[in-house]
C-alpha cells in the first residue's frame, strides 16, 4: 500500500512576527493534502536546515518580511549544501525586491513568491517540482 | 399626529416603490451580486432609510461632540480647533542618522517624533547577538545602550517635543533610557511628553515581538502605569493596538473587539494592583487601522469610541470623563497595498486616510505606495504626507464635526459593528478574559479564519483587488527603492564594544544583580531598570537578566 | 554504505529517509527494518498522552532538556492529526521544541496520523526501532491526545505519562474511559492554575475506584512553562523503570508488544492479499447488489471470504 504525501517545512527566518502569509500558505497546503511542518517565528538557518533534514521534507518554504533575506538565505543555502541536502526544494515569499530575487535564484532558491500570490500557484509549483525530483 | 402621518406616508411610499419601479428593474436587470458585503464580509442592504433608525436615540447613541459616549468625537470642536497630528513613523539605520533626520523635521515645524526601532531592539537583543545578524538597523534604529539614545536625542530638548516610541516587550528599558537622558539635559521627568506602545497582548496575538510570558509581561506594564502616574503624569503609558491585529487578517469588528478586550485586560490588571482607575485610565490611548471600505471604517471608529466609553463608565465605574474618552492614532492598512501597479496604492491610502479623518482620529500615519516592495523611498514618503495635507486643506471634510453622522447607512453600520464587537467581548469574558483567550488560541484562530477566508475570496474572485486578480497590466518594476546600508551592523557592534570597555563594569554587574532581586520581588521594577541603564548596562544585558527570571514566551500554534 | 549501516552510525538523514519510507511504503521499508532489528531493544520508550493543550509538547521539551544534561541521546516522535478529508496535516509540535532542533543528539520527527486504522501504531513502532538503532537512549512519543487509535499508539511505549490539567471541566470524564487505566504516572500540568488540588483529589478517587491492578501510580505536579516539577517527574520515571524491570513487568510489556506487532503485520499482509485476490470489481458488484436489496452485507462478505479461501488453497 503506497501512500506518498508531500512534506513541506514552512518556516519564518528573521525576527519579524508577520506570520499571516506563512499561516495562510500552511493551511492551503494542508488543504491540498500535504503535510506541513510548522516551526513558528524566529528560526535560524541552522534550525531550519536541521529540521528539514530530520523531517525529510520535499520542500522548504521560507517567509520573511524583515528585510534580512540577503543575509539569511545565502547562509541557509550554504548549510543545505554542507549537509548534502540540496535535493530539498527551497522556495520563499515575502517582501523581496526584484534585484534580490535575481540574486537569490542564482544561489539555488527555486522560486520566490511576492505578496499577492495565489496559493494555488504555490501548490502547483510544489506538485510539479516534487514530481520531477522523485 | 403629524409625525404619525409622515410615518404612514413613508411606509406606503416605500411599499409602492418596492413593488413598483424597484421590482420592475430587478426583473429586467438583476443586481451584480446576490449578496453584497463590506470589506470585512458584513452583509450590506440594498438601501438604508429612516426605518433602519426607528429607535434611534440621538443623545444615548451619539450625543454632542466631547460628550459621553463620545461617538461624534472626543473634543467639542474637533478639527475646527486643531487638525489631527500628521505623524509619520520613521527611523532607520543608526542613532546618528536618525538624529539628523529628527533635527531636520523639528527645524521644519514638526513637534512630534515617532521612533521605529529595529527588530533586535524590539526583541531585546544587542546588535552583536547572533540572532541580530542581518537585522540591525533594518526596520528602525538600533539601540543597544544609553549611549545610542544620547546620540539619538542629541541637541533635541526633550521638554519641547513629544516622542512616540513603537516599543513593546522592552518598553520599560527604552522609557528608562528616555528618562535618563532628560535628567542629563536637566529636565524633570514630570515635563516629559510622549507615548510608548507597551501593548504586549497584541504581540502574542499578531505582531510577534514578544520576549517574556504573559504574567511577568503584564507586571512590567502595570509597573509602568504605576511609575508614570507618579513620575511622568503627561506620558501616554500604552497604545492599545488593533493595527497589527487587522494586518494579521482580522475583520473590522474583530479589530476593535480584540483591541478593546485587551484594553479591558490592562485596566483589570492595573485595578488588581490597586491603582485608581481615574489616575491611569486617562493616559491610555489606542491605535487602529484604516482600510478601504470607507463607511465600514468610519463606523468602526465611532463604534469603538462608544463601546469604550460605556465599558469605562459601566464596567469600571470611572468618574473622570477623560478615562472614558477613546483617543486613537490611525495608520492606513499596509496589507491592502499591492506589489502590482504600486502607484494605485496612493489612491487606496487616500481613501483610508479619509476614513480615519471622518472617523475622528487624533493622529494619522499614511503609508507609502511602495511598502509592499521594500522600505519606502523619500519620494513615496512625501506623497503619503501630501495625501493627508490634501484631505486637511482641500477636501473640506475637516471644516465640520463628524460630517457623516445621521447617514442611515453609517448609523446602522455603527450599531452593527458595536453589536458584533460586544458579542466577541462577551465571549472573551466567558473564556476568562483576553490573556486566557489568547492562551487558548481563540483570538488567533478567529483572525486566521478571517485571513484564510479573505485569501480564498480573492482567489475565487469573489473579491476584486484591482491590479491583482483583475485589471492586471504589464508593468515596469519600480526604481529607486531604498536600501539600508549594510555597514550599520558592523559600526553598531564596534560602538558597542568600545562603550563596554569604557563603562564601570563592577557597577553594571552590581545593578544587574539588584535588578534580578527586584524582578523576583513584588516591587516596582522601573527604578531598578533606570539604575541599570544609567550605568550603561545594555538593553540585551537587562533583558537577559529578566529572561533568566521570567522565562521566554513560545507562541502556540492555532491553525 | 548501506542505509542500515548509516542509520546505525547515527546518520540523521538516512534515518529520516527510512522513516519516510515506513510512512509511504511499508512493504519496501521492511527490507531495511529487518536489518536493523538486531540493534534494537536498547532504548527506553516513554509515551506522553493527554488532552490537546494539556502541555504534552511543553513537557516533552522540558524533559528532553533535563535529560540532555545527563548526556543521554534522545529522539522524539510528535504525532498530530491529519485531516480526514484531504489527508493533509499541519504538524506544529516542534514550535515548543525549537532549542532542541540544533542539538546533534536530539532527533525529532513529526508524524501525521494519516487516517489508517492500526497503521499508525505499526509505523510508530517501526519509527521507534529506527531511532533505537540510531543509538537514541530515550525515545518520547507525544500522541494526539484524542481518538480511537490513541491507546494503540501509546502502547508502543514502555512507560506512559498521562497529562492532565486543572480547569478541564467535564473533559476528565472523557479521559476516564480507557486512558486512565494505562497511565503509569499522572502528571498534573499547569499546576499554577486554580483547581489543581481538586483535580488531584479527583484523580486519586478515580484511581482507587477503577484500578484493578492494585498499583499506586504517582501523581506529579508540574508547571511546564516555568520548568517546575520536571526533575521530580524524571526521577519518578527512573524509579518506575527500575521497579518495572525488577518485577518482570517490563519484560511482559515488551512481550505483549511483540505479539501485537506480529498481529498487526500479519493483518496488514492478509488484508492486502485479500484485496488483491478479490479485486475492486468484485467488491463493487456486491455493493450494487446490497444497494438493490438483492443481498445483505453479511452474506456478501461471507461469500467473498469463501471465494478467497478457495483461491488460497488453490494457490498453495
Ligand atoms: N499556565 C500554564 N500554561 C502551560 C503550562 N504548560 C504548557 N502551557 C501552555 O499550554 C499551551 C499548550 O501547550 P502544548 O505543550 O502545546 O500542549 P499539547 O497540545 O498538549 O502539546 C501552550 O500555550 C503552553 O504555553 C503550564 O504549566 N502552565
Ligand atoms: Mg503538542
mmCIF file of C-alpha atoms in Angstrom, chain A residues 1-5 7 26-27 30-44 46-47 50-51 53-56 83-85 87-88 134, chain C residues 12-13 16-17 20 23-27 82-83 86-92 94-95 98-99 101-102 104 106-110 112 114 116 268 271-272:
data_model
loop_
_atom_site.group_PDB
_atom_site.id
_atom_site.type_symbol
_atom_site.label_atom_id
_atom_site.label_comp_id
_atom_site.label_asym_id
_atom_site.label_seq_id
_atom_site.Cartn_x
_atom_site.Cartn_y
_atom_site.Cartn_z
ATOM 1 C CA UNK A 1 0.000 0.000 0.000
ATOM 2 C CA UNK A 2 1.779 3.106 -1.153
ATOM 3 C CA UNK A 3 0.747 6.363 0.373
ATOM 4 C CA UNK A 4 3.133 9.140 -0.559
ATOM 5 C CA UNK A 5 2.402 12.532 0.903
ATOM 6 C CA UNK A 7 6.023 17.136 3.153
ATOM 7 C CA UNK A 26 0.423 26.397 5.580
ATOM 8 C CA UNK A 27 -3.296 25.989 5.644
ATOM 9 C CA UNK A 30 -2.715 21.191 4.180
ATOM 10 C CA UNK A 31 -5.989 21.561 2.326
ATOM 11 C CA UNK A 32 -4.168 20.435 -0.799
ATOM 12 C CA UNK A 33 -3.299 17.208 1.018
ATOM 13 C CA UNK A 34 0.262 17.943 2.075
ATOM 14 C CA UNK A 35 1.914 17.551 5.451
ATOM 15 C CA UNK A 36 3.165 20.870 6.692
ATOM 16 C CA UNK A 37 5.730 21.075 9.447
ATOM 17 C CA UNK A 38 5.266 24.473 11.023
ATOM 18 C CA UNK A 39 8.021 25.689 13.327
ATOM 19 C CA UNK A 40 6.971 29.235 14.136
ATOM 20 C CA UNK A 41 8.809 32.534 14.354
ATOM 21 C CA UNK A 42 12.474 33.497 14.659
ATOM 22 C CA UNK A 43 14.076 30.453 13.073
ATOM 23 C CA UNK A 44 17.799 30.499 12.436
ATOM 24 C CA UNK A 46 20.743 26.229 11.320
ATOM 25 C CA UNK A 47 17.402 25.343 12.886
ATOM 26 C CA UNK A 50 18.349 20.657 10.737
ATOM 27 C CA UNK A 51 14.568 20.483 10.934
ATOM 28 C CA UNK A 53 16.611 17.014 7.369
ATOM 29 C CA UNK A 54 15.062 15.371 10.413
ATOM 30 C CA UNK A 55 11.616 15.755 8.930
ATOM 31 C CA UNK A 56 12.789 14.639 5.486
ATOM 32 C CA UNK A 83 24.597 18.759 4.825
ATOM 33 C CA UNK A 84 24.261 17.326 1.314
ATOM 34 C CA UNK A 85 20.606 18.148 1.224
ATOM 35 C CA UNK A 87 17.721 17.930 -3.254
ATOM 36 C CA UNK A 88 15.278 19.710 -0.958
ATOM 37 C CA UNK A 134 11.204 11.798 -7.328
ATOM 38 C CA UNK C 12 20.121 11.646 10.694
ATOM 39 C CA UNK C 13 19.453 11.947 7.013
ATOM 40 C CA UNK C 16 14.816 10.385 8.261
ATOM 41 C CA UNK C 17 14.605 8.850 4.788
ATOM 42 C CA UNK C 20 9.521 8.434 5.218
ATOM 43 C CA UNK C 23 5.146 6.014 6.214
ATOM 44 C CA UNK C 24 4.823 5.885 2.447
ATOM 45 C CA UNK C 25 5.621 2.317 1.521
ATOM 46 C CA UNK C 26 5.807 -0.060 4.428
ATOM 47 C CA UNK C 27 6.376 -3.176 2.342
ATOM 48 C CA UNK C 82 -4.218 14.508 9.697
ATOM 49 C CA UNK C 83 -7.283 15.904 8.013
ATOM 50 C CA UNK C 86 -7.584 15.810 2.390
ATOM 51 C CA UNK C 87 -5.031 13.653 4.185
ATOM 52 C CA UNK C 88 -3.005 16.798 4.769
ATOM 53 C CA UNK C 89 -1.855 17.967 8.176
ATOM 54 C CA UNK C 90 -0.235 20.817 9.990
ATOM 55 C CA UNK C 91 2.351 19.417 12.337
ATOM 56 C CA UNK C 92 3.192 22.067 14.911
ATOM 57 C CA UNK C 94 8.157 21.456 17.112
ATOM 58 C CA UNK C 95 7.284 25.046 17.956
ATOM 59 C CA UNK C 98 12.864 24.900 18.958
ATOM 60 C CA UNK C 99 16.012 24.899 21.081
ATOM 61 C CA UNK C 101 16.464 21.237 16.860
ATOM 62 C CA UNK C 102 20.163 22.038 16.562
ATOM 63 C CA UNK C 104 23.081 16.828 17.363
ATOM 64 C CA UNK C 106 18.297 15.001 19.610
ATOM 65 C CA UNK C 107 16.248 13.729 16.710
ATOM 66 C CA UNK C 108 12.673 14.920 16.341
ATOM 67 C CA UNK C 109 10.202 13.622 13.829
ATOM 68 C CA UNK C 110 6.664 14.912 13.328
ATOM 69 C CA UNK C 112 0.582 12.826 10.821
ATOM 70 C CA UNK C 114 -2.783 9.668 8.067
ATOM 71 C CA UNK C 116 -5.065 4.358 8.611
ATOM 72 C CA UNK C 268 -1.855 -5.957 7.082
ATOM 73 C CA UNK C 271 -5.628 -7.518 4.143
ATOM 74 C CA UNK C 272 -3.523 -6.710 1.155
#
